[in-house]
Short mmCIF file of N, CA and C in Angstrom, two decimals:
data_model
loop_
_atom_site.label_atom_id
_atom_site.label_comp_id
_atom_site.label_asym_id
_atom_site.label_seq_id
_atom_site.Cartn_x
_atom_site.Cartn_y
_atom_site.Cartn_z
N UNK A 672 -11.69 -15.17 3.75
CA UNK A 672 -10.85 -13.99 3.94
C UNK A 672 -11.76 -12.80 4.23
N UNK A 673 -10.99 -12.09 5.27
CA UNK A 673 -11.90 -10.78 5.53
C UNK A 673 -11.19 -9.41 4.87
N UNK A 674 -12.14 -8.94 4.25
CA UNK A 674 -10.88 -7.23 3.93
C UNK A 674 -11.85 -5.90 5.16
N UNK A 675 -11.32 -5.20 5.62
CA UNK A 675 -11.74 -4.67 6.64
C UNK A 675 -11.12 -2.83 6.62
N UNK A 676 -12.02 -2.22 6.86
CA UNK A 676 -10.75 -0.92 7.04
C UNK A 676 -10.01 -0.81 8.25
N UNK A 677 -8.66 -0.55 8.02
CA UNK A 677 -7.33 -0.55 8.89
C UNK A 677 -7.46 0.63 9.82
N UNK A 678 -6.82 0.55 10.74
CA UNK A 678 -7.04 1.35 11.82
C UNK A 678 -5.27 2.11 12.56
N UNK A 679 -5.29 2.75 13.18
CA UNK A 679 -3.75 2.77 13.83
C UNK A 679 -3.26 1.59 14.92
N UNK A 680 -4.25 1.22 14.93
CA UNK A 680 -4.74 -0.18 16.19
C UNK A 680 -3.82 -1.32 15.79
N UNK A 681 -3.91 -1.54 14.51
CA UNK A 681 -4.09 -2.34 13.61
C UNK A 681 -2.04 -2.36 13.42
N UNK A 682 -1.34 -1.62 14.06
CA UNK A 682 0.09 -1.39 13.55
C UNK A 682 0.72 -2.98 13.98
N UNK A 683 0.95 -2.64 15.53
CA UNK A 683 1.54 -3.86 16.23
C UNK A 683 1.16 -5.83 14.90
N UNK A 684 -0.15 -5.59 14.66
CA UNK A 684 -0.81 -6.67 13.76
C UNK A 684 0.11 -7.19 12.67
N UNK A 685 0.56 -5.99 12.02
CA UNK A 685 1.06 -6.02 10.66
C UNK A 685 2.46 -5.33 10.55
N UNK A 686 3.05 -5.18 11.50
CA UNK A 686 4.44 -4.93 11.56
C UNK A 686 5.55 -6.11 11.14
N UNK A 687 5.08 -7.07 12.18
CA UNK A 687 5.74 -8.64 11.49
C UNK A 687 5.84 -8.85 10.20
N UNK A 688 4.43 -8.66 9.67
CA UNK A 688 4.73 -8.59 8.10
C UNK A 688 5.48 -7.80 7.08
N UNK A 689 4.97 -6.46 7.65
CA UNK A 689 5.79 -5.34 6.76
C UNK A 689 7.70 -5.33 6.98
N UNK A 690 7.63 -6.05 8.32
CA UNK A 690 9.66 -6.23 8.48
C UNK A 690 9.81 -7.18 7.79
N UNK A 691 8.93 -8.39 7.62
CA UNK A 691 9.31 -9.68 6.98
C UNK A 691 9.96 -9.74 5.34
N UNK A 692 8.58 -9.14 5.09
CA UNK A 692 8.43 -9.02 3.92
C UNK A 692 9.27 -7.74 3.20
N UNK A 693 9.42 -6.91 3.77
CA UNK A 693 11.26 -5.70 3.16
C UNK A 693 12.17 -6.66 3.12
N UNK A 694 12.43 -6.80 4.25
CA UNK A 694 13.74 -7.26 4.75
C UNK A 694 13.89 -8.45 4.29
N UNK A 695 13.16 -9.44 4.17
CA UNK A 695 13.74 -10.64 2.84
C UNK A 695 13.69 -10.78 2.22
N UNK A 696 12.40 -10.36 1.01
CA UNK A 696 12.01 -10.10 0.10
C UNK A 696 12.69 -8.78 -1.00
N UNK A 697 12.82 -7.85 0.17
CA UNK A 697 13.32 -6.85 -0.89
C UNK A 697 14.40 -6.27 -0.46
N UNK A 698 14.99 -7.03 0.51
CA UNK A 698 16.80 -6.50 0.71
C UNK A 698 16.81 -5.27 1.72
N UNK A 699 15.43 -4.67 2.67
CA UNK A 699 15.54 -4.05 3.58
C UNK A 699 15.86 -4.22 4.66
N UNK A 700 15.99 -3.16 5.45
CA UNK A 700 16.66 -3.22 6.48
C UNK A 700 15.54 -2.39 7.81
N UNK A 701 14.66 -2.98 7.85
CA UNK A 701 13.65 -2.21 8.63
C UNK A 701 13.57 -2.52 10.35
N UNK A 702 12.87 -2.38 11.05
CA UNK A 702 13.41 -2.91 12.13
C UNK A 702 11.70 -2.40 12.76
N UNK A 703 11.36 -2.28 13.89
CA UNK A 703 9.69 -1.88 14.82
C UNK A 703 10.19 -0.81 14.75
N UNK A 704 10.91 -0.31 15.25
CA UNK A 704 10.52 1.22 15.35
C UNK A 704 10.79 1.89 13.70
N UNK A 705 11.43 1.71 13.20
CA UNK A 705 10.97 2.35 11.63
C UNK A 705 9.91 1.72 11.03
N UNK A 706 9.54 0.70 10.88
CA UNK A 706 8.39 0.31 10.19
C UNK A 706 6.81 0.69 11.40
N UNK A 707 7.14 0.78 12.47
CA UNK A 707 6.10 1.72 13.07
C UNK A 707 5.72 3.19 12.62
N UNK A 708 6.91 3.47 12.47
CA UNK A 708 6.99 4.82 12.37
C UNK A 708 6.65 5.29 10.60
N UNK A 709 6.46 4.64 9.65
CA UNK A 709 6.50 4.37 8.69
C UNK A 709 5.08 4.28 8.47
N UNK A 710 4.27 3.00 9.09
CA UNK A 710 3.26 2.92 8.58
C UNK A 710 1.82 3.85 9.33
N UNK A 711 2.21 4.40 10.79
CA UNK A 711 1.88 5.28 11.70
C UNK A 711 1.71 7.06 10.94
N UNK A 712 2.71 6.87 10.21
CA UNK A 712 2.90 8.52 9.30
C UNK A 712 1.83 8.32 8.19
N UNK A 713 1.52 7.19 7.94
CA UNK A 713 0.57 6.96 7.18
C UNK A 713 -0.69 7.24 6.91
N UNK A 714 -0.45 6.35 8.46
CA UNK A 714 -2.52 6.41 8.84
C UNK A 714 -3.00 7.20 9.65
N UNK A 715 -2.04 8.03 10.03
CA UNK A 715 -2.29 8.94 11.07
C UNK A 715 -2.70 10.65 10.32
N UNK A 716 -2.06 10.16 8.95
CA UNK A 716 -2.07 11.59 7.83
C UNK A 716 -3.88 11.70 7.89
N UNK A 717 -4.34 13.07 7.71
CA UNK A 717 -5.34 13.91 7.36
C UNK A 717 -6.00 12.85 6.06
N UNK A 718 -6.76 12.48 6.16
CA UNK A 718 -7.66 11.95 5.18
C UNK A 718 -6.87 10.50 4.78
N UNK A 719 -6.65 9.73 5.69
CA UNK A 719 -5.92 8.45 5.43
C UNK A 719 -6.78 7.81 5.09
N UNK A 720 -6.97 6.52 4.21
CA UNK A 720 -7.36 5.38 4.78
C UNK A 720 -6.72 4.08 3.53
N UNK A 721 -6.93 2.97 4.76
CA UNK A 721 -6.72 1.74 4.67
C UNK A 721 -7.06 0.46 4.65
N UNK A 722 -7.04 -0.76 4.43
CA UNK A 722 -7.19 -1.98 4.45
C UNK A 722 -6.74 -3.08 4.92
N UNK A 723 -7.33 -4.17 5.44
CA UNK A 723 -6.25 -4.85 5.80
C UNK A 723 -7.27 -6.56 5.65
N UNK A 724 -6.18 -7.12 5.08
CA UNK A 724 -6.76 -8.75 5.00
C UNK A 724 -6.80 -9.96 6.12
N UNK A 725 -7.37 -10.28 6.12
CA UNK A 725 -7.14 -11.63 7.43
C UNK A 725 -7.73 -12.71 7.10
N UNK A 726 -6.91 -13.79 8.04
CA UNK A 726 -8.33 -15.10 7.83
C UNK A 726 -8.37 -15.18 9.35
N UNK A 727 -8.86 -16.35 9.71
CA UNK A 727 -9.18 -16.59 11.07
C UNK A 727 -7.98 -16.73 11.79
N UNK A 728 -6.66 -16.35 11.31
CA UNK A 728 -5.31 -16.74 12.23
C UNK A 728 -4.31 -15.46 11.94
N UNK A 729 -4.52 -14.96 11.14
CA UNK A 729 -2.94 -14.18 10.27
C UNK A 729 -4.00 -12.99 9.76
N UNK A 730 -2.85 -12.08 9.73
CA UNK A 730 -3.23 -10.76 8.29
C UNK A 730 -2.30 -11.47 7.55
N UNK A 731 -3.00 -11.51 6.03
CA UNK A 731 -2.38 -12.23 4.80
C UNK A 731 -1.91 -10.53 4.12
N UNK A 732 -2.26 -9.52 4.72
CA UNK A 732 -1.94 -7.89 3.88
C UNK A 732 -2.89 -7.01 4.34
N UNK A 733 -1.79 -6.26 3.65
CA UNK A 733 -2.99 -4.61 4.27
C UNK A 733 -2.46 -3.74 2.57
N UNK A 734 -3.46 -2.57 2.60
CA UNK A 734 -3.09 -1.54 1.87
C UNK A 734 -3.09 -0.21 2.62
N UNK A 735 -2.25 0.97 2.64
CA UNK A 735 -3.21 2.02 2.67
C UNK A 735 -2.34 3.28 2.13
N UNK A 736 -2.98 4.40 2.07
CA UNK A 736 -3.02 5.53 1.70
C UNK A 736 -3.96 6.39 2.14
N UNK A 737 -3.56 7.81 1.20
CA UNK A 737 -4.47 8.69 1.48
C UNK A 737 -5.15 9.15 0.37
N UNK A 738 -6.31 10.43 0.82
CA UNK A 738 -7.37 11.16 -0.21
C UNK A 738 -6.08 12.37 -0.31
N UNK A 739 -6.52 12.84 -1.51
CA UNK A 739 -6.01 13.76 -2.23
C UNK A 739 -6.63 14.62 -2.78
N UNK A 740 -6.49 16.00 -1.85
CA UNK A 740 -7.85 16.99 -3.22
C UNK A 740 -6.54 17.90 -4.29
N UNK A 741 -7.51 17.71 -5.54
CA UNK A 741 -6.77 18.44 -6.69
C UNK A 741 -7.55 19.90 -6.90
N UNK A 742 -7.50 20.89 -7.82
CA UNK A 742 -8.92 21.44 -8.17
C UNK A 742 -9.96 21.32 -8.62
N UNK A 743 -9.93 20.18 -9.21
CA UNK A 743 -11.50 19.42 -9.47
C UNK A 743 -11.77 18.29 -9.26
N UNK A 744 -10.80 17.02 -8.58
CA UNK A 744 -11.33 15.97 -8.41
C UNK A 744 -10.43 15.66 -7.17
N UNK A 745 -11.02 14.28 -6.71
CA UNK A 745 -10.23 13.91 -5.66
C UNK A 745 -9.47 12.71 -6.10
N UNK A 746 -8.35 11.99 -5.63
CA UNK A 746 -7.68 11.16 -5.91
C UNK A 746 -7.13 10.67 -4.56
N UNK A 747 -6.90 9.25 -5.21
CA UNK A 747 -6.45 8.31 -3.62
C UNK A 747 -4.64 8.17 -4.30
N UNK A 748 -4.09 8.53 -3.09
CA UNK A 748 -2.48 7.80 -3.44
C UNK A 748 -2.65 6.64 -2.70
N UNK A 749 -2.16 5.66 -3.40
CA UNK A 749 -1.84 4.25 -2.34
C UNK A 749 -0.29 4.44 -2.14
N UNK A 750 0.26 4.43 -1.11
CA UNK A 750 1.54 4.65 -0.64
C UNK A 750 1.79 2.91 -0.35
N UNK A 751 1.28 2.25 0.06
CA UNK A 751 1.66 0.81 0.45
C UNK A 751 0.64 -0.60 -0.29
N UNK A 752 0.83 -1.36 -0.58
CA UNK A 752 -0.01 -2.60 -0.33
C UNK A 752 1.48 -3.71 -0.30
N UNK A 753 1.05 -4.31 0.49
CA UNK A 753 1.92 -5.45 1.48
C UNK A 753 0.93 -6.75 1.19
N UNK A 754 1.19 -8.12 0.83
CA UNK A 754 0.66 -9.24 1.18
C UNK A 754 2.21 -9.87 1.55
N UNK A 755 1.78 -10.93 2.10
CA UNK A 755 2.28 -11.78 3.07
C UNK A 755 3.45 -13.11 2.19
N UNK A 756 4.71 -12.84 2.21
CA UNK A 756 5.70 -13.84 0.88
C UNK A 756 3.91 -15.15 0.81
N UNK A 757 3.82 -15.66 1.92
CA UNK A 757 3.42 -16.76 1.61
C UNK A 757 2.13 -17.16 0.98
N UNK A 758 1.78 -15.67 0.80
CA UNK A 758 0.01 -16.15 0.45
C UNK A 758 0.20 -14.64 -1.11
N UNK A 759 1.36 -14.66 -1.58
CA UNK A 759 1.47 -14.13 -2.63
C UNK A 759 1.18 -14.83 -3.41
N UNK A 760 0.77 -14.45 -4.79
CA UNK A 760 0.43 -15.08 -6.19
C UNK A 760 -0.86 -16.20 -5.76
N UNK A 761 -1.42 -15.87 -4.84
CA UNK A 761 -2.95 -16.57 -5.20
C UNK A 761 -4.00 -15.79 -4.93
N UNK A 762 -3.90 -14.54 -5.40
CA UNK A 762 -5.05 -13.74 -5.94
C UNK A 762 -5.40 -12.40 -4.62
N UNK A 763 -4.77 -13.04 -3.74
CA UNK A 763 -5.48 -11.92 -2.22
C UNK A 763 -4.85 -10.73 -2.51
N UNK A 764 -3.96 -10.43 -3.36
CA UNK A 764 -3.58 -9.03 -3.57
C UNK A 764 -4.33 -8.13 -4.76
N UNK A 765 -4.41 -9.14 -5.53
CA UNK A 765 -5.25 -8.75 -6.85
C UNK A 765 -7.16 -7.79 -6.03
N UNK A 766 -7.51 -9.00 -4.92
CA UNK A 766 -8.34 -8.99 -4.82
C UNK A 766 -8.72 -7.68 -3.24
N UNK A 767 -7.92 -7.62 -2.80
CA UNK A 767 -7.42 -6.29 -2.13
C UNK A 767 -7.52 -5.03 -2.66
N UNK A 768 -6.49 -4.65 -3.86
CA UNK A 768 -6.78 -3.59 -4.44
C UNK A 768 -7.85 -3.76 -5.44
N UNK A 769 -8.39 -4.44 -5.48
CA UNK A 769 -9.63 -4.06 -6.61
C UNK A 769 -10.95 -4.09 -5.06
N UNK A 770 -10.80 -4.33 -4.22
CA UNK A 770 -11.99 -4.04 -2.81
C UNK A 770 -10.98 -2.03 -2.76
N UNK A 771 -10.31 -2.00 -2.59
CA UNK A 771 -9.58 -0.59 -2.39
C UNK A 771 -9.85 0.77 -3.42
N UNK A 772 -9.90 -0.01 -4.68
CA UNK A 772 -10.33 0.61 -5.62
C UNK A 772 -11.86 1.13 -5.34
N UNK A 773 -12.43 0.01 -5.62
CA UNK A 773 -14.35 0.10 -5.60
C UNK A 773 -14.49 0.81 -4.01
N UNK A 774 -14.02 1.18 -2.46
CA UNK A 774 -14.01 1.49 -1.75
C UNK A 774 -14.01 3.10 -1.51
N UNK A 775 -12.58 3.16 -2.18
CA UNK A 775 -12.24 4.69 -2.78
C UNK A 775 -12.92 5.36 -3.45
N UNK A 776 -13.62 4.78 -4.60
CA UNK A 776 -14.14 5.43 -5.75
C UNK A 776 -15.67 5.65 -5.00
N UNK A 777 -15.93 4.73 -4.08
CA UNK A 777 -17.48 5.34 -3.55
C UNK A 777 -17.24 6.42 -2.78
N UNK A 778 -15.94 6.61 -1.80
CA UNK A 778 -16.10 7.90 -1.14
C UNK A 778 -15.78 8.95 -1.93
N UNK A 779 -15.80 8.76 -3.32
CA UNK A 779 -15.40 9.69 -4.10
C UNK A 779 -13.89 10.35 -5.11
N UNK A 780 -13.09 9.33 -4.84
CA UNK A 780 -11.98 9.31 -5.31
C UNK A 780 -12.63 9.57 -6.65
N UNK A 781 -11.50 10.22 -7.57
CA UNK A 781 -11.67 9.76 -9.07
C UNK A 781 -10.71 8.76 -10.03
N UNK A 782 -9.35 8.69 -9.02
CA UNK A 782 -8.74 7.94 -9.46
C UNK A 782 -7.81 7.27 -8.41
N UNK A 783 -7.13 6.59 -8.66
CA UNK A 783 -5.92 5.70 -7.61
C UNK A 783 -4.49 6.17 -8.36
N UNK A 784 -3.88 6.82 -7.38
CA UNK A 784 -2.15 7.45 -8.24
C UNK A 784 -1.49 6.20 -7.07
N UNK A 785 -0.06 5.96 -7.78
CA UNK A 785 0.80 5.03 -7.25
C UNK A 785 1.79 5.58 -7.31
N UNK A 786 3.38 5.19 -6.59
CA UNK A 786 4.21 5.40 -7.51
C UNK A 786 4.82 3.54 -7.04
N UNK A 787 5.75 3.02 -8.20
CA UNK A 787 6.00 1.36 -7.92
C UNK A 787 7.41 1.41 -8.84
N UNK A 788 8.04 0.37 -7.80
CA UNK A 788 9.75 0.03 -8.63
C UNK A 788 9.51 -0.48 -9.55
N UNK A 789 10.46 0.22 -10.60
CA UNK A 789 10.23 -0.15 -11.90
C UNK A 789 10.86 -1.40 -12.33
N UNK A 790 10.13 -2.26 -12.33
CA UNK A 790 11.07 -4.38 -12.57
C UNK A 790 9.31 -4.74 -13.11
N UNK A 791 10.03 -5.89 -13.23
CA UNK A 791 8.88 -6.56 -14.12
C UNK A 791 7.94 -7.30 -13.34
N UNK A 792 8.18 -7.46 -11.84
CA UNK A 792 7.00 -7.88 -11.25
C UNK A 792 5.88 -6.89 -10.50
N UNK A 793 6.37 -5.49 -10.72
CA UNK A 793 5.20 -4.56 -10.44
C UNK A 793 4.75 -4.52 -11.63
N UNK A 794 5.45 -4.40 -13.08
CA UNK A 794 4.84 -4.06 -13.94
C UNK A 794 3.98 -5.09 -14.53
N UNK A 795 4.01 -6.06 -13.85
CA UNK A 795 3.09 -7.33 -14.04
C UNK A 795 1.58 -7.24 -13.51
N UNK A 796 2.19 -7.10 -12.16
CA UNK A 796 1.13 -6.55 -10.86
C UNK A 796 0.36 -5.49 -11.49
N UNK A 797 0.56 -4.74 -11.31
CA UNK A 797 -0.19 -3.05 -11.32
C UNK A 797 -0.73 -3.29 -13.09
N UNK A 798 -0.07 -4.18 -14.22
CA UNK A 798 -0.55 -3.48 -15.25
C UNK A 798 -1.33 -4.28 -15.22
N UNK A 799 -1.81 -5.77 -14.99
CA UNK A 799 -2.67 -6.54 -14.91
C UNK A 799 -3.94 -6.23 -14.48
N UNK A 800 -3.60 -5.01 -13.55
CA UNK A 800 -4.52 -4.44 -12.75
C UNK A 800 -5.48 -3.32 -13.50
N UNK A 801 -4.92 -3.25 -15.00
CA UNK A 801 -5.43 -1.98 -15.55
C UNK A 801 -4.26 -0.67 -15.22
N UNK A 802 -3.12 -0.45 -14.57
CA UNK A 802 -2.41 0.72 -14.29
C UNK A 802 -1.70 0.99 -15.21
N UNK A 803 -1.43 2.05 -15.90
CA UNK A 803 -0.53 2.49 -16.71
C UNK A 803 0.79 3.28 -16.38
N UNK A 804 1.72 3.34 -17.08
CA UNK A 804 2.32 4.53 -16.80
C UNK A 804 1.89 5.92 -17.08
N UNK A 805 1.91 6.84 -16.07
CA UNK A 805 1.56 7.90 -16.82
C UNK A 805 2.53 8.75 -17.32
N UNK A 806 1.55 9.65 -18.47
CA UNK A 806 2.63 10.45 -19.51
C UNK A 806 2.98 11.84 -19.13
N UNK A 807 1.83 12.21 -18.12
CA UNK A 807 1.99 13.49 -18.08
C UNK A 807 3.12 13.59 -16.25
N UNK A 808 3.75 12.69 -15.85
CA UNK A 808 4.26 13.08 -14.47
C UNK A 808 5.44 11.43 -14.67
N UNK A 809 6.30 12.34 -14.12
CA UNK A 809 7.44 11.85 -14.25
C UNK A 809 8.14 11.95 -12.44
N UNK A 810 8.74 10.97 -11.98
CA UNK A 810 9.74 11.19 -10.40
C UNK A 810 10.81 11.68 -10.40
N UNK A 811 10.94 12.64 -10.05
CA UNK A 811 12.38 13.16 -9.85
C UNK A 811 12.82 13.28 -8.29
N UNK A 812 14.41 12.83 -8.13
CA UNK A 812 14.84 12.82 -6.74
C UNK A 812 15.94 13.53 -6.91
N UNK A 813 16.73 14.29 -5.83
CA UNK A 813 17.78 14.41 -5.71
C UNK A 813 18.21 13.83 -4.32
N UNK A 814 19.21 13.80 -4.54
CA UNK A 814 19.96 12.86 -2.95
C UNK A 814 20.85 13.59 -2.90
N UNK A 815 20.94 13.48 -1.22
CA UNK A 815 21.50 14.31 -0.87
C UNK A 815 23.08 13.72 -0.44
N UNK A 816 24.55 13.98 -0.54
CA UNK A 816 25.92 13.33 0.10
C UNK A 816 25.98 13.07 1.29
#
């Protein structure tokens, strides 16, 4: 497996996946031009960056996000990590964000912020990973009629 940094190049690659994987997996309804447009707002943002997995045939996943300056430190949001239904639960995701992590933290990140649906297989994922909830920030939405 290769992990590589992601590019805007890189969309057309991993679109298949990112529709696949909403849309059966998690009951979305995505289609190329929103999931272009989706992961394009991404990497195209001011201080993006990303990842992406392959073997010699397929992207098995990608991650990405952006840098974040605070007043004293910098921080990475990961807005996405995607692996592939079929090459889930044998480690390439585990092993993704921990290359994303150690990646980040050399250009200087100080930490990795998330935000993840709250069910028991992120909280599996992410806490396995070392992620906590945090105490001091809470999500608030309003929606609109």
């Amino acid at each position: 497996m290769l992990i590589r940094e992601m590019s805007l190049d890189d969309i057309p690659a991993v679109l298949p996946l990112y529709i696949s994987y909403y849309n059966e997996q998690e009951d979305g309804c995505w289609n190329e031009h929103t999931a272009a447009k989706r992961i394009h707002q991404v990497l195209s943002m001011e201080d993006s960056y990303g990842l992406i997995a392959e073997n010699e045939k397929n992207v098995l996943g990608f991650a990405m996000g952006y840098f974040k300056q605070y007043d004293d430190i910098i921080g990475y949001t990961l807005d996405e990590i995607v692996i592939a239904y079929p090459y889930q639960n044998k480690g390439i995701g585990s092993m993704l964000l921990k290359e994303l992590e150690e990646r980040v933290k050399e250009k200087g990140a100080a930490c990795v912020e998330l935000q993840a649906v709250n069910d028991a297989m992120h909280e599996q994922y992410y806490g396995k990973a070392g992620y906590k909830n945090a105490g001091n920030f809470v999500l608030k939405v309003k929606w609109f009629e």
